[in-house]
Amino acid sequence: MIISFEGGEGVGKTTQIRLLSSYLEKEHIPWVSIREPGGSPISERIRSLFLENNLDPWAELLLVLASRRVNIKKVIEPALSEGNIVIIDRFIDSTLVYQGILGDIDTSAIMDVMKLTHTLLEPDVTILLDAPVEVSLSRIRAKDRFENLPLKYHEKIRNAFLDICSQERHYVVDASRPIEDVWEDVISILEPFLARTINS
């Protein structure tokens, strides 16, 4: 089972993934957690290239997909075959938002490239953490080049996520509330899926 967390900068993905990981640990449910780009030694090197250089959207896309392809073969597929829950911080929806809608690459073209490179792996559940950008950006301390972009850019990110996260696997959670309240919503969404996974 693959669970992805999506959303703009500062919405609390890292915090909710940490809480979910602790919950799975306590329940003795095996899990693996990665981020994108990143998550494996090669992918972390790709992440540095991605974040430290001002690349055009196509170059960003190719780096993200290279990282994902490595993770699929080296981390995700082995973890799933061993019965692990795989938790991913940003995945295919972020690619469609950042390199597609924000980067002005047609999302259908991105879907085609993902299919050709065997990187279109759809999660079982996607949690979209949503909050007004004034709230989410106020939580960030050390900012990278994406987080330092103008407020209008972050508004576009938020709206883009809300637009594309419309499939059955998507669940939108109000992330402007206290961490504990957000977590209650997250685990209430995930518990039925986790129960089915454990009992299958």
Short mmCIF file of C-alpha atoms in Angstrom, two decimals:
data_model
loop_
_atom_site.label_atom_id
_atom_site.label_comp_id
_atom_site.label_asym_id
_atom_site.label_seq_id
_atom_site.Cartn_x
_atom_site.Cartn_y
_atom_site.Cartn_z
CA MET A 1 0.00 0.00 0.00
CA ILE A 2 1.29 3.45 -0.95
CA ILE A 3 0.23 6.56 0.98
CA SER A 4 1.31 9.94 -0.39
CA PHE A 5 1.15 13.31 1.31
CA GLU A 6 0.75 16.40 -0.86
CA GLY A 7 0.36 20.13 -0.42
CA GLY A 8 2.17 23.43 -0.62
CA GLU A 9 5.10 24.62 1.45
CA GLY A 10 4.67 24.62 5.23
CA VAL A 11 1.38 22.69 5.40
CA GLY A 12 2.83 20.08 7.77
CA LYS A 13 3.55 17.05 5.59
CA THR A 14 6.73 16.17 7.49
CA THR A 15 4.94 16.39 10.85
CA GLN A 16 2.00 14.23 9.79
CA ILE A 17 4.31 11.65 8.21
CA ARG A 18 6.28 11.50 11.47
CA LEU A 19 3.05 10.93 13.42
CA LEU A 20 1.91 8.25 10.99
CA SER A 21 5.28 6.51 11.17
CA SER A 22 5.08 6.48 14.99
CA TYR A 23 1.53 5.11 14.83
CA LEU A 24 2.56 2.29 12.48
CA GLU A 25 5.54 1.49 14.70
CA LYS A 26 3.29 1.19 17.77
CA GLU A 27 0.86 -1.01 15.85
CA HIS A 28 3.74 -3.22 14.63
CA ILE A 29 2.90 -2.45 11.01
CA PRO A 30 6.03 -2.47 8.80
CA TRP A 31 6.59 0.77 6.93
CA VAL A 32 9.06 2.67 4.77
CA SER A 33 9.07 6.45 4.34
CA ILE A 34 10.72 8.43 1.53
CA ARG A 35 10.53 11.91 0.07
CA GLU A 36 10.59 13.12 -3.50
CA PRO A 37 12.99 14.00 -4.88
CA GLY A 38 15.18 12.03 -2.50
CA GLY A 39 14.69 8.95 -0.38
CA SER A 40 17.70 6.88 -1.46
CA PRO A 41 21.41 7.74 -1.75
CA ILE A 42 21.29 8.44 -5.50
CA SER A 43 17.96 10.26 -5.24
CA GLU A 44 19.27 12.47 -2.43
CA ARG A 45 22.12 13.55 -4.72
CA ILE A 46 19.53 14.33 -7.39
CA ARG A 47 17.57 16.32 -4.78
CA SER A 48 20.60 18.54 -4.19
CA LEU A 49 20.87 19.27 -7.91
CA PHE A 50 17.16 19.99 -8.02
CA LEU A 51 17.08 22.42 -5.09
CA GLU A 52 20.41 24.17 -5.55
CA ASN A 53 20.05 25.07 -9.22
CA ASN A 54 17.55 27.29 -10.98
CA LEU A 55 16.56 24.85 -13.71
CA ASP A 56 13.89 25.09 -16.38
CA PRO A 57 10.73 22.99 -15.75
CA TRP A 58 11.69 20.25 -18.23
CA ALA A 59 15.07 19.76 -16.54
CA GLU A 60 13.31 19.68 -13.15
CA LEU A 61 10.85 17.12 -14.47
CA LEU A 62 13.57 14.83 -15.77
CA LEU A 63 15.47 15.02 -12.47
CA VAL A 64 12.32 14.25 -10.46
CA LEU A 65 11.49 11.28 -12.65
CA ALA A 66 15.07 9.99 -12.51
CA SER A 67 14.87 10.11 -8.72
CA ARG A 68 11.47 8.40 -8.76
CA ARG A 69 12.61 5.64 -11.10
CA VAL A 70 15.52 4.84 -8.79
CA ASN A 71 13.20 4.80 -5.78
CA ILE A 72 10.63 2.59 -7.49
CA LYS A 73 13.23 -0.07 -8.27
CA LYS A 74 15.42 0.28 -5.17
CA VAL A 75 12.93 1.17 -2.42
CA ILE A 76 9.23 1.08 -3.29
CA GLU A 77 8.88 -2.23 -5.13
CA PRO A 78 11.07 -4.18 -2.64
CA ALA A 79 9.19 -2.62 0.30
CA LEU A 80 5.78 -3.49 -1.14
CA SER A 81 6.87 -7.05 -1.91
CA GLU A 82 7.83 -7.44 1.76
CA GLY A 83 4.43 -6.19 2.94
CA ASN A 84 5.49 -2.70 4.01
CA ILE A 85 3.33 0.39 3.95
CA VAL A 86 5.15 2.95 1.77
CA ILE A 87 4.74 6.60 2.81
CA ILE A 88 5.85 9.23 0.31
CA ASP A 89 6.34 12.96 0.94
CA ARG A 90 5.34 14.40 -2.47
CA PHE A 91 4.71 12.17 -5.46
CA ILE A 92 2.95 12.29 -8.84
CA ASP A 93 0.55 15.09 -7.88
CA SER A 94 3.42 17.41 -6.97
CA THR A 95 4.98 16.71 -10.36
CA LEU A 96 1.75 17.72 -12.10
CA VAL A 97 1.48 20.87 -9.96
CA TYR A 98 5.08 22.16 -9.84
CA GLN A 99 6.48 21.13 -13.22
CA GLY A 100 3.10 21.01 -14.97
CA ILE A 101 0.73 23.76 -13.92
CA LEU A 102 3.37 26.06 -12.35
CA GLY A 103 6.09 25.18 -14.86
CA ASP A 104 3.71 25.55 -17.81
CA ILE A 105 4.27 22.03 -19.14
CA ASP A 106 1.06 20.46 -20.39
CA THR A 107 -0.02 17.93 -17.76
CA SER A 108 -0.99 15.42 -20.45
CA ALA A 109 2.59 15.60 -21.74
CA ILE A 110 3.87 14.92 -18.21
CA MET A 111 1.52 11.95 -17.92
CA ASP A 112 2.88 10.61 -21.23
CA VAL A 113 6.49 10.99 -20.05
CA MET A 114 5.69 9.28 -16.75
CA LYS A 115 4.08 6.38 -18.63
CA LEU A 116 7.06 6.07 -20.97
CA THR A 117 9.53 6.06 -18.08
CA HIS A 118 7.41 3.73 -15.92
CA THR A 119 7.20 6.36 -13.19
CA LEU A 120 3.41 6.75 -13.16
CA LEU A 121 2.80 4.79 -9.97
CA GLU A 122 -0.52 5.85 -8.44
CA PRO A 123 -0.82 5.83 -4.63
CA ASP A 124 -3.63 3.97 -2.92
CA VAL A 125 -4.40 7.01 -0.77
CA THR A 126 -3.30 10.63 -1.12
CA ILE A 127 -3.70 13.08 1.75
CA LEU A 128 -3.74 16.68 0.54
CA LEU A 129 -2.92 18.99 3.44
CA ASP A 130 -4.44 22.37 2.65
CA ALA A 131 -4.03 25.71 4.41
CA PRO A 132 -4.12 29.41 3.49
CA VAL A 133 -0.67 30.37 2.27
CA GLU A 134 -0.31 33.11 4.91
CA VAL A 135 -0.66 30.40 7.55
CA SER A 136 1.56 27.78 5.94
CA LEU A 137 4.41 30.13 5.01
CA SER A 138 4.48 31.61 8.52
CA ARG A 139 5.50 28.18 9.82
CA ILE A 140 8.67 27.94 7.72
CA ARG A 141 12.00 28.87 9.27
CA ALA A 142 14.83 27.86 6.89
CA LYS A 143 13.57 28.48 3.37
CA ASP A 144 14.73 26.92 0.09
CA ARG A 145 14.39 28.52 -3.34
CA PHE A 146 10.77 27.39 -3.75
CA GLU A 147 9.68 28.65 -0.33
CA ASN A 148 11.23 32.08 -1.03
CA LEU A 149 9.09 32.67 -4.11
CA PRO A 150 6.36 35.38 -4.03
CA LEU A 151 3.00 34.91 -2.29
CA LYS A 152 1.15 34.76 -5.63
CA TYR A 153 3.24 31.74 -6.61
CA HIS A 154 2.20 29.91 -3.45
CA GLU A 155 -1.44 30.83 -4.03
CA LYS A 156 -1.17 29.22 -7.47
CA ILE A 157 0.32 26.10 -5.88
CA ARG A 158 -2.55 25.83 -3.40
CA ASN A 159 -5.20 26.32 -6.09
CA ALA A 160 -3.47 23.86 -8.43
CA PHE A 161 -3.46 21.13 -5.78
CA LEU A 162 -7.13 21.71 -5.03
CA ASP A 163 -7.92 21.54 -8.75
CA ILE A 164 -6.12 18.28 -9.50
CA CYS A 165 -6.83 16.40 -6.27
CA SER A 166 -10.28 15.25 -7.34
CA GLN A 167 -9.87 11.50 -7.72
CA GLU A 168 -11.27 8.90 -5.36
CA ARG A 169 -7.85 8.40 -3.76
CA HIS A 170 -7.62 12.07 -2.74
CA TYR A 171 -8.62 13.31 0.71
CA VAL A 172 -8.35 17.01 1.53
CA VAL A 173 -7.55 17.85 5.16
CA ASP A 174 -7.68 21.34 6.66
CA ALA A 175 -4.08 21.81 7.79
CA SER A 176 -4.57 25.30 9.25
CA ARG A 177 -5.68 23.78 12.57
CA PRO A 178 -3.54 22.49 15.47
CA ILE A 179 -1.35 19.49 14.67
CA GLU A 180 -3.40 17.15 16.88
CA ASP A 181 -6.65 18.01 15.09
CA VAL A 182 -5.06 17.48 11.68
CA TRP A 183 -3.66 14.14 12.83
CA GLU A 184 -7.10 12.98 14.02
CA ASP A 185 -8.47 13.57 10.53
CA VAL A 186 -5.49 11.92 8.86
CA ILE A 187 -5.64 8.72 10.90
CA SER A 188 -9.44 8.50 10.65
CA ILE A 189 -9.05 8.52 6.85
CA LEU A 190 -6.24 5.97 6.85
CA GLU A 191 -7.41 3.46 9.47
CA PRO A 192 -9.92 1.66 7.18
CA PHE A 193 -7.26 1.29 4.47
CA LEU A 194 -4.67 0.07 6.97
CA ALA A 195 -7.13 -2.45 8.40
CA ARG A 196 -7.86 -3.85 4.93
CA THR A 197 -4.16 -4.06 4.18
CA ILE A 198 -3.39 -5.90 7.40
CA ASN A 199 -6.29 -8.34 6.96
CA SER A 200 -5.64 -9.07 3.26
#
